[in-house]
Structure formats: structure tokens, C-alpha cells
Coordinates of C-alpha atoms in Angstrom, one line a residue:
Chain A
X1 CA 122.7 135.7 6.3
X2 CA 119.3 136.8 4.8
X3 CA 116.4 135.3 7.1
X4 CA 114.3 134.6 3.9
X5 CA 115.8 133.3 0.5
X6 CA 113.8 132.5 -2.3
X7 CA 115.8 130.8 -5.2
X8 CA 113.6 130.2 -8.7
X9 CA 110.5 129.4 -7.0
X10 CA 107.8 128.1 -9.3
X11 CA 104.1 127.1 -8.9
X12 CA 101.5 126.2 -11.6
X13 CA 97.9 125.9 -11.1
X14 CA 97.2 123.6 -14.6
X15 CA 98.6 126.0 -17.1
X16 CA 98.3 128.9 -15.2
X17 CA 101.9 129.9 -13.6
X18 CA 101.1 131.5 -10.4
X19 CA 104.7 131.7 -9.3
X20 CA 107.4 132.0 -12.3
X21 CA 111.0 131.5 -11.2
X22 CA 110.7 133.6 -8.3
X23 CA 114.0 134.8 -6.5
X24 CA 114.7 137.3 -3.8
X25 CA 116.1 137.7 -0.4
X26 CA 114.8 139.4 3.2
X27 CA 117.7 140.3 5.3
X28 CA 117.2 140.2 9.1
X29 CA 114.9 143.1 10.5
X30 CA 113.7 144.3 7.0
X31 CA 109.9 145.2 6.2
X32 CA 109.1 144.2 3.1
X33 CA 105.9 145.3 1.1
X34 CA 104.4 143.3 -1.7
X35 CA 102.3 144.6 -4.3
X36 CA 100.6 143.5 -7.4
X37 CA 96.9 143.4 -9.1
X38 CA 94.4 140.8 -8.1
X39 CA 95.4 137.4 -9.4
X40 CA 99.1 138.3 -9.4
X41 CA 100.2 135.3 -7.1
X42 CA 100.6 137.3 -3.9
X43 CA 98.9 134.9 -1.6
X44 CA 100.2 132.1 -3.3
X45 CA 103.7 133.2 -2.7
X46 CA 102.9 133.6 1.2
X47 CA 101.4 129.9 0.9
X48 CA 104.5 128.8 -0.7
X49 CA 106.8 130.3 2.1
X50 CA 104.5 129.0 4.9
X51 CA 104.2 125.5 3.3
X52 CA 100.3 125.6 3.0
X53 CA 101.2 125.1 -0.9
X54 CA 104.2 122.8 -2.0
X55 CA 106.5 124.2 -4.7
X56 CA 106.7 122.8 -8.2
X57 CA 110.3 123.9 -8.6
X58 CA 112.9 126.2 -6.9
X59 CA 114.2 126.1 -3.1
X60 CA 113.1 128.3 0.0
X61 CA 115.6 129.0 2.9
X62 CA 114.7 130.2 6.1
X63 CA 117.3 131.5 8.4
X64 CA 119.9 129.8 6.3
X65 CA 118.0 126.1 6.4
X66 CA 116.1 124.8 3.5
X67 CA 112.5 124.7 4.2
X68 CA 111.3 123.6 1.0
X69 CA 109.9 120.4 1.7
X70 CA 108.8 121.0 5.4
X71 CA 105.2 121.0 6.5
X72 CA 103.8 124.2 7.5
X73 CA 103.8 123.4 11.2
X74 CA 107.4 122.6 11.3
X75 CA 107.9 126.0 9.4
X76 CA 105.7 127.8 12.1
X77 CA 107.6 126.5 14.9
X78 CA 110.9 127.9 13.3
X79 CA 109.3 131.0 13.4
X80 CA 107.4 131.6 10.3
X81 CA 104.1 133.5 11.5
X82 CA 101.4 134.7 9.2
X83 CA 98.1 135.8 8.8
X84 CA 95.5 135.0 6.5
X85 CA 93.8 137.4 4.0
X86 CA 90.5 135.7 4.7
X87 CA 90.4 135.8 8.8
X88 CA 90.4 132.0 9.8
X89 CA 89.4 132.0 13.5
X90 CA 89.1 129.0 15.4
X91 CA 85.6 129.9 15.7
X92 CA 84.2 128.1 18.8
X93 CA 87.2 128.9 20.9
X94 CA 87.7 132.2 22.5
X95 CA 89.9 135.1 21.4
X96 CA 92.5 133.8 24.5
X97 CA 92.2 130.6 23.3
X98 CA 93.1 131.3 20.1
X99 CA 96.3 132.7 21.1
X100 CA 96.9 130.0 23.4
X101 CA 96.8 127.6 20.5
X102 CA 99.6 129.8 18.7
X103 CA 101.6 130.1 21.8
X104 CA 101.5 126.6 22.8
X105 CA 101.9 124.9 19.3
X106 CA 104.0 127.8 17.4
X107 CA 106.1 129.1 20.1
X108 CA 106.3 125.5 22.0
X109 CA 105.3 126.8 25.2
X110 CA 103.8 125.8 28.3
X111 CA 100.1 126.9 28.9
X112 CA 100.9 128.4 32.4
X113 CA 103.7 130.5 31.1
X114 CA 102.0 131.3 27.6
X115 CA 99.0 133.0 29.8
X116 CA 100.9 136.1 30.3
X117 CA 102.4 136.8 27.0
X118 CA 99.3 136.1 25.4
X119 CA 97.5 138.6 27.7
X120 CA 100.1 141.1 26.7
X121 CA 99.7 140.5 23.0
X122 CA 96.1 141.1 23.6
X123 CA 96.6 144.3 25.1
X124 CA 99.0 145.5 22.4
X125 CA 96.7 144.5 19.6
X126 CA 93.6 146.2 21.2
X127 CA 91.8 142.6 21.9
X128 CA 91.9 142.6 25.8
X129 CA 88.3 143.3 26.3
X130 CA 87.3 140.5 23.8
X131 CA 89.6 138.0 25.2
X132 CA 87.2 135.6 26.7
X133 CA 84.6 136.3 23.7
X134 CA 84.3 133.5 21.1
X135 CA 86.2 134.1 18.1
X136 CA 83.1 133.4 15.6
X137 CA 81.3 136.2 17.4
X138 CA 83.8 138.9 16.3
X139 CA 83.8 142.0 13.8
X140 CA 85.7 142.2 10.6
X141 CA 88.2 144.6 12.3
X142 CA 88.5 142.4 15.5
X143 CA 89.1 139.4 13.3
X144 CA 91.9 141.1 11.6
X145 CA 93.5 142.0 14.8
X146 CA 93.0 138.4 15.9
X147 CA 94.9 137.2 12.9
X148 CA 97.7 139.4 13.7
X149 CA 97.5 138.7 17.7
X150 CA 97.5 134.9 17.0
X151 CA 100.4 135.2 14.3
X152 CA 102.4 137.2 17.0
X153 CA 101.6 134.5 19.9
X154 CA 103.9 132.2 17.6
X155 CA 106.6 134.2 18.7
X156 CA 107.6 134.7 14.9
X157 CA 111.1 135.7 13.8
X158 CA 109.4 136.3 10.4
X159 CA 105.7 137.5 10.1
X160 CA 103.7 137.5 6.9
X161 CA 100.7 140.0 6.7
X162 CA 98.4 139.4 4.1
X163 CA 95.8 142.0 3.2
X164 CA 95.6 143.0 7.2
X165 CA 94.5 146.6 6.6
X166 CA 91.9 145.6 3.6
X167 CA 88.1 146.6 4.4
X168 CA 89.1 148.6 7.3
X169 CA 88.2 152.2 7.9
X170 CA 90.6 155.1 8.0
X171 CA 90.8 155.3 11.6
X172 CA 91.0 151.6 12.1
X173 CA 93.8 151.4 9.7
X174 CA 95.7 153.8 11.4
X175 CA 95.9 152.1 14.7
X176 CA 96.5 148.8 12.7
X177 CA 99.8 150.3 11.2
X178 CA 100.8 151.5 14.6
X179 CA 100.9 148.3 15.9
X180 CA 102.5 147.0 12.9
X181 CA 105.1 149.5 13.2
X182 CA 105.5 148.8 17.1
X183 CA 106.2 145.0 16.1
X184 CA 108.7 145.8 13.3
X185 CA 110.5 148.1 15.7
X186 CA 111.2 145.2 18.2
X187 CA 113.1 143.6 15.2
X188 CA 110.8 141.1 13.8
X189 CA 111.5 140.8 10.4
X190 CA 108.0 141.9 7.9
X191 CA 106.6 140.9 4.8
X192 CA 103.6 142.4 3.9
X193 CA 101.4 141.9 1.3
X194 CA 98.8 145.1 0.9
X195 CA 96.4 146.9 -1.6
X196 CA 96.2 150.0 0.9
X197 CA 99.2 151.4 -0.3
X198 CA 99.1 154.5 1.8
X199 CA 99.2 152.1 4.9
X200 CA 101.9 150.2 3.7
X201 CA 104.6 152.5 2.2
X202 CA 105.5 154.3 5.0
X203 CA 106.5 151.3 7.1
X204 CA 108.3 149.0 4.7
X205 CA 111.7 149.3 3.9
X206 CA 111.6 147.7 0.3
X207 CA 108.9 147.2 -1.9
X208 CA 108.5 143.9 -4.5
X209 CA 105.9 144.1 -7.3
X210 CA 104.5 141.0 -8.4
X211 CA 102.7 140.3 -11.8
X212 CA 101.5 137.3 -13.2
X213 CA 103.5 135.1 -11.0
X214 CA 106.7 137.1 -11.9
X215 CA 108.8 139.6 -9.7
X216 CA 108.7 142.8 -11.9
X217 CA 110.6 144.8 -9.6
X218 CA 112.2 145.4 -5.9
X219 CA 113.5 148.3 -4.4
X220 CA 113.0 151.4 -2.4
X221 CA 109.5 152.2 -2.1
X222 CA 109.1 155.8 -3.5
X223 CA 111.4 154.7 -6.6
X224 CA 109.2 151.5 -7.3
X225 CA 105.9 153.6 -7.0
X226 CA 107.4 156.0 -9.6
X227 CA 108.8 153.5 -11.9
X228 CA 107.1 153.2 -15.4
X229 CA 106.2 149.3 -15.1
X230 CA 104.5 150.1 -11.5
X231 CA 102.4 152.8 -13.1
X232 CA 101.3 150.5 -15.9
X233 CA 100.3 147.8 -13.9
X234 CA 98.6 149.9 -11.3
X235 CA 96.9 152.2 -14.2
X236 CA 93.4 153.3 -12.9
X237 CA 94.6 152.4 -9.2
X238 CA 95.4 155.7 -7.2
X239 CA 98.7 155.9 -5.7
Chain B
X1 CA 114.8 141.2 42.0
X2 CA 111.7 141.9 40.0
X3 CA 108.6 140.5 41.1
X4 CA 107.6 137.8 38.5
X5 CA 104.4 136.9 40.0
X6 CA 101.7 136.2 37.3
X7 CA 98.9 138.6 37.4
X8 CA 97.0 136.7 34.9
X9 CA 95.6 133.3 34.9
X10 CA 93.5 130.9 32.7
X11 CA 90.9 129.1 34.4
X12 CA 88.4 126.2 33.3
X13 CA 86.6 125.3 36.8
X14 CA 83.4 126.9 37.3
X15 CA 81.1 127.0 40.1
X16 CA 78.6 124.5 38.4
X17 CA 81.4 122.1 37.7
X18 CA 83.2 122.0 41.3
X19 CA 79.6 121.4 42.6
X20 CA 78.7 118.7 39.7
X21 CA 82.6 116.9 40.8
X22 CA 81.1 116.3 44.2
X23 CA 77.9 115.0 43.0
X24 CA 79.5 112.8 40.6
X25 CA 81.8 111.4 43.3
X26 CA 78.8 110.5 45.8
X27 CA 76.9 109.3 42.5
X28 CA 80.1 106.8 41.6
X29 CA 80.0 105.6 45.2
X30 CA 76.2 105.0 45.1
X31 CA 76.8 103.2 41.6
X32 CA 79.6 101.0 43.4
X33 CA 77.2 99.9 46.1
X34 CA 74.5 99.3 43.7
X35 CA 75.0 95.5 43.5
X36 CA 73.9 95.6 47.2
X37 CA 70.3 97.0 46.6
X38 CA 69.3 96.4 43.2
X39 CA 68.5 93.2 41.1
X40 CA 69.9 91.4 38.4
X41 CA 67.7 92.9 35.7
X42 CA 68.6 96.4 36.9
X43 CA 72.4 95.6 36.8
X44 CA 72.2 94.4 33.2
X45 CA 70.4 97.5 32.2
X46 CA 73.0 99.6 33.8
X47 CA 75.6 97.6 32.3
X48 CA 74.0 98.1 28.9
X49 CA 73.8 102.4 29.7
X50 CA 77.4 102.4 30.7
X51 CA 78.6 100.3 28.0
X52 CA 76.6 102.3 25.4
X53 CA 78.2 105.3 27.1
X54 CA 81.7 104.4 26.9
X55 CA 81.1 103.7 23.1
X56 CA 79.3 107.1 22.7
X57 CA 81.9 109.0 24.5
X58 CA 84.6 107.2 22.4
X59 CA 82.7 108.2 19.4
X60 CA 82.4 112.0 20.3
X61 CA 86.0 112.3 20.9
X62 CA 86.5 110.7 17.3
X63 CA 83.7 112.5 15.4
X64 CA 83.1 115.6 17.5
X65 CA 86.6 116.9 18.4
X66 CA 88.9 115.4 15.8
X67 CA 86.4 115.5 12.9
X68 CA 86.6 111.9 12.3
X69 CA 83.0 110.9 11.4
X70 CA 83.5 107.2 11.3
X71 CA 80.6 104.6 10.6
X72 CA 82.9 101.6 11.2
X73 CA 83.7 101.8 15.1
X74 CA 81.9 98.0 14.7
X75 CA 85.2 96.8 13.5
X76 CA 86.9 97.7 16.7
X77 CA 84.0 96.2 19.1
X78 CA 83.9 93.0 17.0
X79 CA 87.6 92.8 16.8
X80 CA 88.1 93.4 20.7
X81 CA 85.3 90.6 21.1
X82 CA 86.7 88.2 19.0
X83 CA 90.6 88.9 20.6
X84 CA 89.0 88.5 24.1
X85 CA 87.2 85.0 23.0
X86 CA 90.4 83.8 21.4
X87 CA 92.4 84.7 24.5
X88 CA 90.0 83.2 27.0
X89 CA 88.9 80.1 24.7
X90 CA 92.0 79.1 23.0
X91 CA 94.8 80.4 25.1
X92 CA 93.1 80.1 28.5
X93 CA 93.7 83.6 29.8
X94 CA 91.3 85.0 32.6
X95 CA 88.4 87.2 31.5
X96 CA 89.9 90.8 32.7
X97 CA 93.4 90.3 31.4
X98 CA 91.6 89.2 28.0
X99 CA 89.8 92.4 28.0
X100 CA 92.8 94.3 28.7
X101 CA 94.6 92.5 25.8
X102 CA 91.4 92.9 23.5
X103 CA 91.8 96.7 23.7
X104 CA 95.3 96.4 22.8
X105 CA 94.3 94.4 19.9
X106 CA 91.8 96.7 18.6
X107 CA 94.4 99.6 19.1
X108 CA 96.9 97.6 16.9
X109 CA 94.2 96.8 14.5
X110 CA 93.9 100.7 14.2
X111 CA 97.3 100.7 12.5
X112 CA 96.8 99.2 9.4
X113 CA 93.2 100.4 9.1
X114 CA 94.1 104.0 9.7
X115 CA 97.0 103.8 6.9
X116 CA 93.8 103.3 4.3
X117 CA 91.0 105.3 5.9
X118 CA 93.3 108.5 6.8
X119 CA 93.8 108.8 2.9
X120 CA 90.1 109.8 2.6
X121 CA 88.3 112.9 3.9
X122 CA 84.8 113.6 4.8
X123 CA 82.2 111.4 3.4
X124 CA 84.8 109.0 1.7
X125 CA 86.5 108.4 4.9
X126 CA 83.0 107.5 6.5
X127 CA 82.5 105.1 3.7
X128 CA 86.2 103.5 4.1
X129 CA 85.8 102.8 7.8
X130 CA 82.3 101.0 6.9
X131 CA 84.0 99.1 4.5
X132 CA 87.1 98.3 6.7
X133 CA 84.6 97.1 9.4
X134 CA 83.1 94.6 6.8
X135 CA 86.6 93.4 5.8
X136 CA 87.4 92.5 9.4
X137 CA 84.0 90.9 9.8
X138 CA 84.4 88.4 6.8
X139 CA 88.1 88.0 7.6
X140 CA 86.8 86.5 11.4
X141 CA 83.8 84.9 10.2
X142 CA 86.4 82.5 8.6
X143 CA 88.1 81.5 12.0
X144 CA 86.8 78.3 12.6
X145 CA 87.9 77.6 16.0
X146 CA 85.9 80.8 16.9
X147 CA 82.8 79.1 15.2
X148 CA 83.2 80.5 11.8
X149 CA 80.3 82.3 10.5
X150 CA 77.7 81.2 13.2
X151 CA 79.9 82.0 16.1
X152 CA 80.3 80.3 19.4
X153 CA 80.0 80.5 23.3
X154 CA 82.6 80.9 26.0
X155 CA 83.4 77.8 27.6
X156 CA 81.4 77.1 30.6
X157 CA 83.4 78.0 33.8
X158 CA 85.7 80.5 32.1
X159 CA 83.9 83.3 33.9
X160 CA 82.4 81.2 36.9
X161 CA 85.5 79.8 37.9
X162 CA 87.3 83.0 38.0
X163 CA 88.6 83.8 41.4
X164 CA 87.0 87.5 41.7
X165 CA 83.7 85.9 40.5
X166 CA 83.9 83.5 43.6
X167 CA 85.0 86.4 46.0
X168 CA 81.7 88.2 44.6
X169 CA 79.5 85.0 45.4
X170 CA 80.9 85.2 48.9
X171 CA 80.6 89.0 49.5
X172 CA 76.8 89.4 48.4
X173 CA 75.9 85.5 49.0
X174 CA 74.5 85.3 45.1
X175 CA 74.7 82.6 42.7
X176 CA 77.7 82.3 40.1
X177 CA 75.7 83.5 37.4
X178 CA 74.6 86.5 39.3
X179 CA 78.2 87.2 40.7
X180 CA 79.4 87.3 36.8
X181 CA 76.9 90.2 36.2
X182 CA 78.0 92.1 39.4
X183 CA 81.6 91.7 38.0
X184 CA 80.9 93.1 34.6
X185 CA 78.8 95.5 36.1
X186 CA 81.8 97.0 38.1
X187 CA 83.9 96.6 35.3
X188 CA 81.8 98.7 32.9
X189 CA 81.2 101.5 35.9
X190 CA 85.1 101.3 36.3
X191 CA 85.6 101.8 32.4
X192 CA 82.9 104.5 32.2
X193 CA 84.5 106.5 34.9
X194 CA 88.0 106.1 33.4
X195 CA 87.0 106.9 29.9
X196 CA 85.2 110.0 30.7
X197 CA 87.9 111.1 32.8
X198 CA 90.6 110.5 30.4
X199 CA 88.7 112.5 27.6
X200 CA 88.1 115.1 30.0
X201 CA 92.1 115.4 31.2
X202 CA 92.9 115.1 27.6
X203 CA 90.5 118.0 26.3
X204 CA 92.4 120.0 29.1
X205 CA 95.7 119.5 28.0
X206 CA 97.7 121.3 25.1
X207 CA 96.9 118.4 22.8
X208 CA 93.4 118.6 23.5
X209 CA 93.6 122.5 22.6
X210 CA 95.1 121.5 19.6
X211 CA 92.4 119.1 18.6
X212 CA 89.9 121.4 19.3
X213 CA 91.7 124.1 16.8
X214 CA 91.9 121.5 14.0
X215 CA 88.0 120.6 14.7
X216 CA 87.2 124.9 14.1
X217 CA 89.9 125.3 11.2
X218 CA 92.4 122.7 10.2
X219 CA 94.5 125.1 7.6
X220 CA 94.8 127.4 10.5
X221 CA 96.0 125.0 13.0
X222 CA 98.5 123.9 10.9
X223 CA 99.8 127.2 9.9
X224 CA 100.2 127.9 13.8
X225 CA 102.3 124.8 14.4
X226 CA 99.5 122.0 15.3
X227 CA 100.4 118.9 13.9
X228 CA 96.8 117.6 12.8
X229 CA 97.9 114.6 11.3
X230 CA 99.5 113.1 14.5
X231 CA 96.8 114.3 16.7
X232 CA 94.3 112.6 14.3
X233 CA 96.3 109.4 14.4
X234 CA 96.3 109.5 18.4
X235 CA 92.8 110.0 18.6
X236 CA 91.9 107.2 16.3
X237 CA 94.3 104.5 18.0
X238 CA 93.0 105.8 21.4
X239 CA 89.2 105.5 20.5
X240 CA 89.9 102.2 18.8
X241 CA 91.4 100.8 22.3
X242 CA 88.6 102.3 24.2
X243 CA 86.1 100.7 21.8
X244 CA 87.9 97.3 21.6
X245 CA 88.1 97.1 25.8
X246 CA 84.2 97.8 25.5
X247 CA 83.7 95.2 22.8
X248 CA 85.4 92.7 24.9
X249 CA 83.7 93.4 28.2
X250 CA 80.1 93.5 26.6
X251 CA 80.7 90.0 25.1
X252 CA 82.1 88.5 28.6
X253 CA 79.1 89.5 29.8
X254 CA 76.7 88.0 26.6
X255 CA 79.2 84.8 26.7
X256 CA 78.0 84.2 23.2
X257 CA 79.5 85.8 20.0
X258 CA 79.1 85.6 16.5
X259 CA 80.2 87.9 13.5
X260 CA 76.8 89.8 12.6
X261 CA 76.3 90.4 16.1
X262 CA 79.8 91.6 17.3
X263 CA 80.2 93.6 13.8
X264 CA 76.6 95.3 13.8
X265 CA 76.4 98.6 12.4
X266 CA 73.3 99.0 14.1
X267 CA 74.0 98.2 17.6
X268 CA 77.7 99.6 17.8
X269 CA 77.8 102.5 15.4
X270 CA 74.2 103.8 14.4
X271 CA 72.8 103.7 17.9
X272 CA 76.0 105.3 19.2
X273 CA 75.6 108.2 16.6
X274 CA 72.0 108.6 17.5
X275 CA 73.1 108.8 21.1
X276 CA 75.7 111.4 20.5
X277 CA 73.6 113.5 18.1
X278 CA 70.6 114.0 20.2
X279 CA 72.7 114.4 23.5
X280 CA 75.2 117.1 22.0
X281 CA 78.2 116.4 19.9
X282 CA 81.4 117.7 20.7
X283 CA 80.6 118.0 24.8
X284 CA 81.3 115.4 27.4
X285 CA 77.6 116.0 28.8
X286 CA 76.1 115.3 25.4
X287 CA 76.5 111.3 25.2
X288 CA 75.5 111.1 29.1
X289 CA 72.0 112.7 28.4
X290 CA 71.8 111.0 25.0
X291 CA 72.3 107.6 26.5
X292 CA 69.6 108.2 29.2
X293 CA 67.3 109.2 26.9
X294 CA 68.0 106.4 24.4
X295 CA 67.9 103.6 27.3
X296 CA 64.4 105.3 28.0
X297 CA 63.1 105.2 24.6
X298 CA 64.3 101.6 23.6
X299 CA 62.3 100.3 27.1
X300 CA 59.3 102.7 26.4
X301 CA 59.0 101.7 22.7
X302 CA 60.3 98.0 22.7
X303 CA 56.8 96.3 22.4
X304 CA 56.1 98.3 19.2
X305 CA 58.6 96.5 17.0
X306 CA 60.1 98.4 13.9
X307 CA 58.1 101.6 15.1
X308 CA 60.7 102.0 17.4
X309 CA 63.4 102.6 14.8
X310 CA 61.2 104.9 13.0
X311 CA 60.4 106.8 16.1
X312 CA 64.4 107.1 16.9
X313 CA 64.7 108.1 13.5
X314 CA 62.2 111.0 13.7
X315 CA 63.6 112.4 16.8
X316 CA 67.0 112.3 15.4
X317 CA 65.9 114.6 12.3
X318 CA 64.0 116.9 15.0
X319 CA 66.8 117.0 17.3
X320 CA 68.9 118.1 14.2
X321 CA 66.5 120.6 13.0
X322 CA 65.8 122.4 16.3
X323 CA 68.7 121.7 18.8
X324 CA 71.4 121.1 16.2
X325 CA 73.8 121.0 18.8
X326 CA 71.9 118.4 20.8
X327 CA 69.7 118.4 23.9
X328 CA 72.5 119.3 26.1
X329 CA 73.6 122.3 23.8
X330 CA 70.3 123.7 24.0
X331 CA 70.1 123.7 27.7
X332 CA 73.8 124.7 28.1
X333 CA 73.2 127.8 25.6
X334 CA 70.2 128.8 27.7
X335 CA 71.7 128.3 31.2
X336 CA 75.6 128.8 30.6
X337 CA 76.1 125.6 32.8
X338 CA 79.0 123.5 31.8
X339 CA 79.6 120.6 34.0
X340 CA 82.9 119.4 32.0
X341 CA 84.2 122.9 31.2
X342 CA 87.2 122.9 28.8
X343 CA 86.9 126.7 28.3
X344 CA 90.1 128.7 29.2
X345 CA 88.9 131.7 30.8
X346 CA 91.4 134.6 31.1
X347 CA 91.2 136.4 34.4
X348 CA 93.4 138.9 36.5
X349 CA 94.9 137.3 39.1
X350 CA 96.6 140.2 40.7
X351 CA 96.9 143.8 40.7
X352 CA 98.5 145.2 37.4
X353 CA 102.5 146.2 38.1
X354 CA 102.6 150.1 37.5
X355 CA 104.6 151.0 34.2
X356 CA 104.6 154.0 32.4
X357 CA 103.4 152.3 29.4
X358 CA 100.6 149.7 30.3
X359 CA 100.3 148.7 26.4
X360 CA 102.8 146.0 26.5
X361 CA 102.0 144.5 29.9
X362 CA 105.2 142.9 31.7
X363 CA 106.8 141.7 28.7
X364 CA 105.9 144.4 26.6

């Protein structure tokens, strides 16, 4: 049974189809990369999967259960964790408290039990020294790490990463990729939207290419990158 | 067996807060004994301060934490007051039971009004709450048994013949009217202490943390499993209950009600917002500082007529410009002192276990 299955999912903003009959499945434990030019509907696809946006048509199943009509908070509690492309920290709470919210609500843990796990996640994501700092005062890299740490604190079965490596330096990007690799190695299914292709391709098992809200290909990352259609879409972008 | 002793813990208490707790207990003990050594005038002033403090704490929870900026809290003050009047005057209920009933009635009123106002957001929510308050005022102004548009008084003896009042008379050797003032003062003190304790305890719970997350970023809170809709409803109903109790208590003391006074947007909402804004929104300390300043301003400027309102407005503008987090916020930013700390600080409680790879900690 796939952990995530989309069947003919469609969404329109006015006359613009941002998701056009999208169907694909993600087996448990796989890492799927999603690429596509700006405006292809990648983040919209995440919003539809997490419930931040409602679908116009089609259905979404998570771990065999239809979640199409469930609210975002319910889907999170079931095990769908996400990061946002533009970091959305709880600015007046500390880094630790940001994680505590995710653990208490997303993973339904008591605060006392969650403390240990949150501390471990902070160490893993390189935020241990910032634990008691107010999230509003973090740098871009730290905010990106917080997005990841907070998603992990919900104890996800499926982790959706939205351009987590964007805007980072080469070195920062490398550290982040190592962390994501370790998370995936623990058996967490990962779906990762990314423009930084050299970060994405070594980690993912399959690659999905999205263009104008439509899936134009899904398969082995190397084959996808070499396909005619992808080269055409990414013309001018270094692969 | 593996030693699972936690080596990380979350702390909220600070040195200042522990000292303050001790001082606050002494202050409350002194306040309970106050009727023995202060006169009726001072008791009435303290009653005013305490009831405004409860209204301010309640509005602060609603607007400062849940982000629900209501300008219609007078709906619950007035409704609570009218419910108490009905219970005492029409159904012969004793005043204290009537106050509790009034709180419940105000909480129940929040269910249908919430149904309408929760469809609105931001400024529209604010306007919606005001409209609701006007609808409730106009409806109760039709209640002829309680004086219609001109209002009515509590029946003579409704409070004076009440057993606790007789007991207070005996205890302090005072006249019945003075004994009523002592009783209402004690009730206001109990209500203020209970409201602050309840709000503080709530903010320290899991739900309180969720509320802070919603305040900071509702989109992210939802994506992390926080049920924003349910929490906002809970806060809206709880603050309606507290506000209704306070409204009923205020009108037990004044013993006379009219729709215009009981549903006054200036008295029960504008002044309350002033108190919270100048003291510091989103903190428990803020409304305490704000209500003291408000009382001092009101007394100091009472002989200057409408200049008083102009000065209040000017102070509110100045505070918003130069200390947007209020006077307490300004003080707390400089000193780091928090009397009611809600921040969970992560501390190492014991030595780290020796592992070959320390990155993941005990769960890694």
C-alpha cells in the first residue's frame, strides 16, 4: 500500500489550472523529488496534500485512508509533516517552544515527554545552541533548520520539504542534505521540492516533473534529467 | 535496565517570579484584611480597580493571545448584569448564586454570537462584535419587567437581607450598606485572583502554548496540528463567562441598571482596551500596570471634564508610538523581569549519557 496516493487531483485559481488531474503514488520509505519551473504548481501541490488548500476535484489518500476533506491539523496528526518555502516561525516563541508546539499537537505528546525528543531533534538539526532564542531573531539558515526541526517534531511518517535548500551557501546546503539523508535513512518517506538540483538528485529515489500544473514525467532521477521534455522546460537552467 | 532519567527539562519559573509569588500571597492576605482598616470610599475605589482588572485580563486573553480583537465585550457585561437582575428581582435568587448564573448565561450567549462573529476576520470581526452588542442592548431594552429603556433598581433588601451581609455587619460592626460594599469588594478580589490564576495556569498548559502559536502564525499552527478554530471558540466562551460574572458583580454593587450604562462601549470596552494597550498587550503584568495608571489618571483628571478623555487618548497614542508593547513591555525588555513567566526554557538537568554518536541524544 502506498503511503500517499493522489488520484486526478485538480485545483484552479480563477481560470488558471494550478493542479491539472495530477495522479501519482509514493511507496512507503521512498524519497521523491519534485522539480518544475517557477509557477509550475509545486507548492500548491504540497498545500493540497497537507490540507492548507482544498482540492476542486480528485482524491488524496494517506496510508490507505481518504484524507481529501480533512483539515490540515488532522492530516498533520495522522503523520504528514511539512516545511514552508518561506519559513513561518512562531516569532515570539523560542526555538524550543516552536518544536514543543509541533510535538504537543502534531505528535500528541505530553510536554514532559516531548522535551527529551525536542532536545534530540535540536541537536540533530544543529539548533541546540539556539534552543532558547526567540525564533523571530534567527538567520535564514537557522529559520530553514527550524522549519525542518519543527516538521520532525510532529513525528511524521511522510515529510514534505518545500525548497529547504534555497538561498543557502554551498556548505550550509551540504549540512542540510546530510541531515535529510539521515532522516530518510530512518524510514521516513520524503517528498522534496527543490530548485537546487545537485542537492536533490543524490538523495531522491524518483523524480517527478511538474509543468503548468501537470505531471509530465515521473521516474528514475537520472533518466528524468536526461529526458527531452525536462531539458526543454529547464532550458537555460544548469542541470 | 536502561536509565531513562531525563537529562533535559523545560523550566518556566524564574527567580523574580518565585519572589513575586511570595509577595503576591502577602498582598492578597493584606487585601483580604483591608476592610478592617480602610473606609468605604477606598473600598469602592479598590472594587473599581479589581473589576476593571478582571475585564482587562479577559480582553487581553481574547485579543492579546487569541488575536480576537473584540470591541463588543460590553455585550457580556450587560447581559451578565441583566441576567443577575432577572435572577434576583424576578426569581428571588440570592446575589452570589445570581452572579454565577449570570456568568453561565453570558457564556451561553457567546455560542450564538460566536456563530456569527467567527465568520468575520480582523476589522470585520471587531465591527461584528460591536453590532452584536448593540443587538443585545436593544433587545434587553424591550424587557419591561426590568425597566425597559430606562432601567430599574435592585429591590430594597435584596442584598442587605442576604445572610453573608448580616455576618459581615456583625464581624466589623458596620451598617448594612457598608457591609454590602465589603462583600462586593471581597467578591471582586476573589474574582481577580481567580481570573489571573486561571489565565496564567491556562497559558502554561499545552493549549496555552497552542494559543501562543496561533497568535504568532495561524497558518503554521494549523499545519503543525493546532486546532485554531476550537481554541478560539474556547477562549471566546471562557472570556464571555468571566466578563459576564464581572458585569453581574459590578451591578450587584451599583444596584441600579439601565441598558445605556450596562452596555456602554466606553466604560466596558474602550477603557479596558486603553488599560491593556498602555500596560502591555499579551502579558498578564500589562493589565495590572495599566489599571493602576488608569485609576490614577481618572482620579487626577476628574475635575477637568472632557479634557480627561483627550488626555487618555493622547497617552494611548504616545504609548503606541514609543512603547508599542506597553509600559510593562518597555520595563520587561530593559530588565528581563517577568512576574508571570510563560516561556519554557530548555535546561540540561543532568549529565549527558556517554554515547559513541551524541548527535541524536538518547532517542537518536
